[in-house]
Every structure is written in structure tokens, then in C-alpha cells.
Amino acid sequence: MPSAVTPQRRSRDDSYDSDGDASQYSEPGQSISKKARLSLDGDAASTSQSPILPNGYGSNGNGTVHHETLRAGRSKSNHRPGSIVRVKLANFVTYTAVEFLPGPSLNMVIGPNGTGKSTLVCAICLGLGWGPQHLGRAKDVSEFVKHGEQEAIIEIELAADPKRHRRNPVIKCNIKRENNKCTYSIDDKPSNKKTVIELCKSFTIQIDNLCQFLPQDKVVEFAAMTPVELLRSTQRAVAPQEMLDMHDELKEHRQKQKNIQAKAQADQDALNNLENRQRMQADDVQRMRDREAIKEHLRLLEASRPFVAYKVARKGYAGAKKWKKRTADELAKVTREVEPSLKAANDKKTYHGQIEAALNGRRKVIQDAEKTADNINRKLETLYGTKGELEAEKEAEINAGKECRKDIPRLQGAIASLKKRIDEEQPDLDISGYNERIRGKQRAVDEAGQKISELKRKQQDLQSRGRDRNENIAQARQKLQNLESQAGQQEAKLQSASRDTYQAWEWIKNHQDQFEKTVYGPPIVECSVTELRYVDQIETLLQRSQLLTITCQTKNDFKKLGNILHDTLRLAEINMQHMPGTLADFPPPIERDQLDRYGLIGWALDYITGPEPVMAMLCASSRLERTGLGDRDTTTEQFELLQNGPIENWVTKRSSYKIVRRREYGPNATSTNVREVRRAQIWTNQPVDIRAKRDLQENIEGWSGELKEFQAEAEAAQAEIVTLRTTILEIQEEVNNLQGEKAAKQKMITELRALPTKLAQQEERLAAAHQSISEMRQRIQQIREKQNQISRERAEVALDYVAAVEALQARHAELYEAEIMSIEAASDLAALEEKSASVKEMLDSKRKESEQAIQDFDRLVATAKKIWKTATEIIARAQESGDTALSELVRNISDDQTSENLEEEIESEKARLELMHEGNDRGVIKEFEAREKRIENLQTNLESLRVELEQAGERIQGVRERWEPELDRLVGLISRSFGENMREIGCAGEVGVGKEEDFENWSIRILVKFRYVFSLLLFLLCPSPFALVPLQLPPGHPCIRTHTL
């Protein structure tokens, strides 16, 4: 068992490997004397050449079990609350029984590979209530039970908090292999996992925080953490919750401040832009406003046209009125002078007019007489036509009577037939009997239909079950085919090795498009051995975790895939590695042609093939490019050459060798780890798994038999459906026959019941026929009487027509006499008019002049009224719109203003307007004014944002004054402790806070300076605020920068 020591630390240039069952042997043919190690009391202890802590550690030669207690060196300080005081293990991994008693200060567990250092870390993790997923090793807790045992016990004693506990709380964890369960107790009282974790968290123990607890299998995740993530994890580990809350509050306030600053900057930029545009458009806007003024003046001038025209019209009205009066006076004077000479002609004209009127009267009398004669003639013709119509009507009545006499015998025969049928016996009809028989048939049809529906549902269920069985058969056949193919066998082996990794690989294959570069699966499925005779040696060089490692080529893909597999898919046993390099980054230590002198035939990398990123990952983790491969055992001479040569790892047919050089013990201090080559399980050409194949074949046969049974049941159901459908058709035919028979009898009874009504109808028709013959005779007698009356009226009208013709002849004679008198009067009138033509011409001239003056006067009056109406409307609209400029212009119109002067002024303004730039003046001016308002609004907003910025700055400053000093203090404590530890190993180190403007980017900065490159793993079991703090500083860690202090 390695000693637990505290007095001194030593730098070691040693590589570390995962815990395993491999034994450590001394070099063949050479005895090595190791330096004495310090015992618990500081005395030197000798080192044996026997294997160090094999699987049977703790038992002597006769099988007696020993319990060993490892106590830390003495310390003056006391354990702080939450520190680990004691760890006791039983049947845990390689330990049979052991007890650790850590000191209150820094505790270092030092020992060769495979001696149980990591086992102690696993015990602390599981014993404090956290699961194996935080270790990155086994998936099930039962795997931590020692081989051959059924139960493992972890007992951890924590330093008590005097304020809460009277004595140290003791947490006990029992791990059962049988059901893979853990049971907990606190101070020998049964408890549960949640209570244990809450107790640990009350001591600020955070196993899930890599800054507190860092197993070696989680170093990759720790190395991937950014300085920003380190700061948050550090605060979780060492600071109270209010520090995290203040940090989050600062982030939120800073984000709001950035948003306000961005908005203020955007508003300021917009304001500057608007002000520049205002300055650039000021002159153009002034010119546009001048143009608008000209347009406004032009509008007023054009609007004043009716007012100027009205003034001009008023002046014309006065002149026209005087001219009208003068022409009227002159016409009256001329009329008085020519009146005697015109009187005779006028009298003759009057006489001639009277003669013409009498002539027109006589012509009208003749026309009236002619109309009277024509009317009498038309009346006479009408009487002749009426007589013919009456004769045709009489013939029609006679013919109708003949037809009616023919219907009487037919109606009498029909009446006799109906009376005979009424006297016959009526048939019986049982309606309810027919309905009951039909309903019975219908019920049988419904029952058959329900049976068919049940059979169809059964068929559908059989079809669904058949589809399920077909899918099962197809999947089983695909699995059977996969078992028989190499890729399928490898995926089956991956599933058997790790179900979580298998599920992850299945998901990756279906979602490769979500990544920046190709993500490669585990070497189990991606790689293969080129020569199967070396497969045992190759698999011996690789650990299980390496064979299950998924390779990502970019850091973003590594983070994204990790979040998906752990957080979304909830997969625990997942190994991932980010490998941006290529095989060129892993050169061999010597050329291949030099290997023969060492008894080696090549490098292990030469006998395995696969994608280059996966091969590079295997080189980085297992150093395949530096591991030789031999087909024979190593001789003593070859071993000596290898021991002093550049090759540290090689594998032969039966053994695997690893040389460990310990410089702290001198230049010749070396040891060799030898492991037996195990039989390959992954890249083998083994036959198909017969049991799995047999299970699949039996499943296929069973499902095929079920399909046949389903088919037989479906066919039987279909035959029954056909039989039921035939039965339904037969029953429906019987129902149709019953319904037809029932309908025929119902029709017969209905007809018999209607016979009395039909008889009454026929008798009514017979009576109507006799009545029609009687009425026809009466109508014929009336027609004969009308014919006699028309003959008398025709004789009277003929006499009236003779008298009208004689009166018309007398009127024509009077017309001839009046026409002769009219001709004589017209001759006399023509002679008189010829004598007074000159006088009449002068009078007509004066009359026309007077009429023209009146027309001119009326036209001027109408024009003036129209103009005045237009002017009053313009004034009214101006008053409604508040256009005082137009009213002012109208009041200032001078009496001398004419329409011609006004038009000249309008044309002048139009010419000025055309000389100025034409454009969208109104839109530009509106835009200019709107922009002015926006500038005012932006200035107001900027002032408000300045106030908000000041308030945000004050809030940030208030929180920062409370948070930053406390953070600097805590990080300062960490830095002093880190610096002291680094100085003890001859190096320099400092931890600081990286402060940025954005609080989201604040980070932990680690500055170190090494004497030489080394890898050191420290598990710190120290008091609060670091309840359990592991620290690993591998070379090239992204958080480590070489810096001169």
C-alpha cells in the first residue's frame, strides 16, 4: 500500500495510466534499488521487489485478511467544517479493507500506477452521494464492488460544523452488486441519496464542479472549460450564492446598459444625419417657399378675375342702358310719322285675314262632314261583320251540342260499370301482419350486417397484427443479415460493450449534417486490424474507454455533441475527444528500418487502419506510433537495447512492455511494466453468434407461423362475410316481394274506396252534359235574336249615310264661294303693301335697332349677374377657409383695373414661376418640417437615454462595489495558496481575475512558469472553502500561460 505523506513534494517525469490489474515487475536480469520512502513517522522504509499492491493486497500467504490504516502526518491546525476526517473502504474495487485519515491541510496521495489512488477518488465521489457519471468510468455502481464480493462499503466522516453538529457526521454507503443499488445512512440512521447530497452541499462540497472535484477521466472536460466558465465554477466552489447572484445581476445591468448605449448611439447617429440633411436642404427649402409665395400670389390674381370683370361689366351696363332708352324713343317717333299710310294697308290686311279665317272654318266644316260620313260608313261595315260573327257563333254552338250528345251514352255506361263494381265483395288486407313480417326480415338483415361489421373489424385487427409481424420479421432478417456482415458484427459488439455509446453512434449517423465536420464513431466500428494474426497485440494496447471514444474534429462539434448526448439524450457512459490534428503530428521515434535490431517488425500504428482523425486520437491516447510490435518474444539482448533506446512501449506475441524512467531516483532508475497479451474480443474474425442467430431465426419462424394463422382466420372471416351477404340479398328479395304484395292490395283497396267518389263524379258529368245541351239551345235562340236586331240597325244606318253625303255636297259649294272672295282680298292687299314698302323698311330698321339695344342690355345684365354670383361664391369660400389674403386683394382692386391689365400681371407672375426650379415643393417642405419635429423628438429621447445611462451606471457601480472586492479577495486567497504550492515545487504561479468591460467576459487567469514540462496530478483534501478540490495542470492546458513573474 502506498504511503500517505505530507512533508515534501517531488517533481516526477512520469506518465500515468488508468487503474487496472496489471502487475509491475523489475527489469529482467537487473536488481533496482529504490530510494527509501518516508513512512508515517518519517522513517525510511525498504521497498520490495515483489509486485506492488496486486489484486490480493491485504492478505498474507495463508489467506489472512489485514486491515491497514493510513494516517497523515501531524499538523498543528484543526479540520475545518466539511473537511474529510476519515475514509473507510471495504471490498471496494481493489481494496479489501482500508482506512484513510487525511490531515487538516494539503493531502497528497502518491504511488505507482495501479495502486488505488483513483480508487480513493471514486470512493469519495460515490460515498458522498454522487453517481459514477461524475467519474467518467464505469456506468453502474455495481462495477465498483470488488471481484468475487457481493457488497462494498464506503464510510466517510466529515468535520462537524460546531454551529449545527455536536459530533462529526458519518456518511455510510452500501453498494449491492445484485440489484446495482446504493443505500445510505447518516450517523447509522437510514437516509437517502438526496439527503446525503444536501448535507454535503451545506458544507459547500460540489462533486459536480470540476473546480472542486476533478477525476483524471474528466480532465478533458476540465481542459475544454474556458476561463469564463472557470470563473463561474470557481465562484460556485468558494463563494456564497449571493456572489453568483450579484454576478448575474451585473451581467443583466451591463446588458441593459449596452442596449441603452446602442439605442443612444443609434439615436445620436440618426440626429446627426437629420441635422446634416436639414442644413443641406435649408437653401432649397427657402427657394421653394419663395416659389410657394409666387404661386399663392398667382392664385389670388386668378381668383380676382371675377371681381375685375364685374367692375368692367358695371361700366358697360350704364352705357347699354342709355343706348336702349334712345333707340326706344326714336322707334316711337318714326311709328307716329308713318301711321296714316300704313293704316289702309293694315285694314286691308285685316279684311284679308278675316276672309282667310272664314275660309279655314268652312274647310274645317267639310272635314267634319267627311268624318261623319266615314264614321257612318264604318258603323255600317261593322254591322255587316257582326252578323257574320253571330252566324259563326251559332254554327259553333250547334257543333258543340252534337259532341255533348255523344258523351251522354259513354257517361251512362261508366256509371253502370261503377255501380256494378261497388256491389262486388271487397278483399281483406292485414297491414300489421305484413309489417311484422317485413320487420322480422329487416332485423335478420341488421343482425347479419352487424356480424359482417364485427368480422371486418376482426380482419382489420388481423391485418394490423400481420403488418406488425411483417415489420418484426423484416427487422429480424436485417439484424440476421447484419450479424452475418462485418459492419453489422462490429455494431453488435459495440452495442454489447456499451449501450449508451451504441445509441450515441446511431444518433450521430442520422444527424451528421448538424456538425461542422464529420464526427467519427468509436474505433470498434471505424477501425480494423490489417493482419488478424496481430489482433491480440493491438487490442491489448487499447483500453476499453479508448475503443469506445467518439472523435470530433472541431471544438464546437465537441461541445455541441456533448450537450446533446448528456443533456438531451441523457446518456452517461460516453467517451469523447476533440482531435483537430492529423497523423503528421505523431511521428515515430525512429525509422521503421531500424526496428529489426530491436526484434520488432513495425509500429503498432502500421497494423491498424481507419479514418485519420480516429487514428490520430488513438496515437494521442495510446501512443500507437511510438509502440513497437514484434512477432517473437523479446530476448535479453533486445530488452537491454530497448531499455536504453528511444522506444518505451512494445508488444510481442505474449506480453506487453512499458518502460518507466524515474529521473528523481537517478539516470539509471527504470522499471518495466509487463502485462500479458489478452485474447482479442473486438476485431476478430469469429463466427456469427449462433445463439443470437438462433434466437432471430426462431423469432422469424414463430412470427411466420402467426402470419399463417392470421391469414387463415382472415380467409374464414371473409368466407363467413360472403355467406352473410348472400343471406342478406335473399332476405331483401323476400322483403321486396312482401312490400310489393302489400302495395298491390293497398292499391286495390284504395281504388275500391274511391269508386263512390268516381261514381258521383261521373253522375255530375252526365248532369252537366244535359245542362250544357239545354244552355246551348238558349244561346242559339239569343244569337238569332241578335241577328234580327242587327238587320234593323243596318237599315237605319244606311239612311243616315245618305243624309251625310248630301250635307257634304252643300258644304263644298260654300267653300268654293269663300275661296273666290279670298283671292280678291289678297290682290288688293298686295297693291297697298307695294305702295308703303319704303315706309315700312324705315320702320323695320328702327325696330331692329331698338331690339338689338334691348338684347345687348339684357346680355350685359345676365353677364353681370353671373359674374357677381361667381364672385360672391369665391368670397364665401374664402371666408369659410379663413383666406383673408383674397378679401384684402378684392378690397384693394382699383377702379381703373381692367381684365387686360389683370391678365398681363398674371402672365408676368407665371413667367417668374417658370424661371424657378420646379419640383415636389409641397412634399419637400412637408418632409423638411417633419424632419424638424423628428430632430426635436430625438433630442428629447437622447436626454432621457443619458439619464437612464447614468442610472444604469449607478446600479452597476453599486453592485460592483459589493461584488468585485469580495471576488478579488477570494481569488487573492486562491492565488497566494497556488503561488506557495508552485514555489514548493520550484515553479512560479499566480491566479488573477481577467476583467473586461462586459461582466460576461470576466474570467480566471492562471499564470505559471515551469522549470521543465511535467504532468502532475494532485488530489487536494483541504478544508473549506475548498471542501474537496482536485487540481490537475497538464502541459498545454488552455488556462495556463508561461509568464515571467
PDB file of C-alpha atoms in Angstrom, residues 223 1010 1013-1014 1033-1040:
ATOM      1  CA  ALA A 223      -9.339  21.323 -20.221  1.00  0.00           C
ATOM      2  CA  PHE A1010       7.745  25.838 -15.041  1.00  0.00           C
ATOM      3  CA  VAL A1013       7.495  20.266 -18.778  1.00  0.00           C
ATOM      4  CA  PHE A1014       5.823  17.798 -16.464  1.00  0.00           C
ATOM      5  CA  LEU A1033      -2.218  21.024 -14.537  1.00  0.00           C
ATOM      6  CA  PRO A1034      -1.271  19.038 -17.656  1.00  0.00           C
ATOM      7  CA  PRO A1035       1.131  20.639 -20.155  1.00  0.00           C
ATOM      8  CA  GLY A1036      -0.622  22.741 -22.766  1.00  0.00           C
ATOM      9  CA  HIS A1037      -3.730  23.398 -20.647  1.00  0.00           C
ATOM     10  CA  PRO A1038      -5.637  26.292 -22.315  1.00  0.00           C
ATOM     11  CA  CYS A1039      -5.844  28.121 -18.980  1.00  0.00           C
ATOM     12  CA  ILE A1040      -2.038  28.000 -18.433  1.00  0.00           C
TER      13      ILE A1040
END
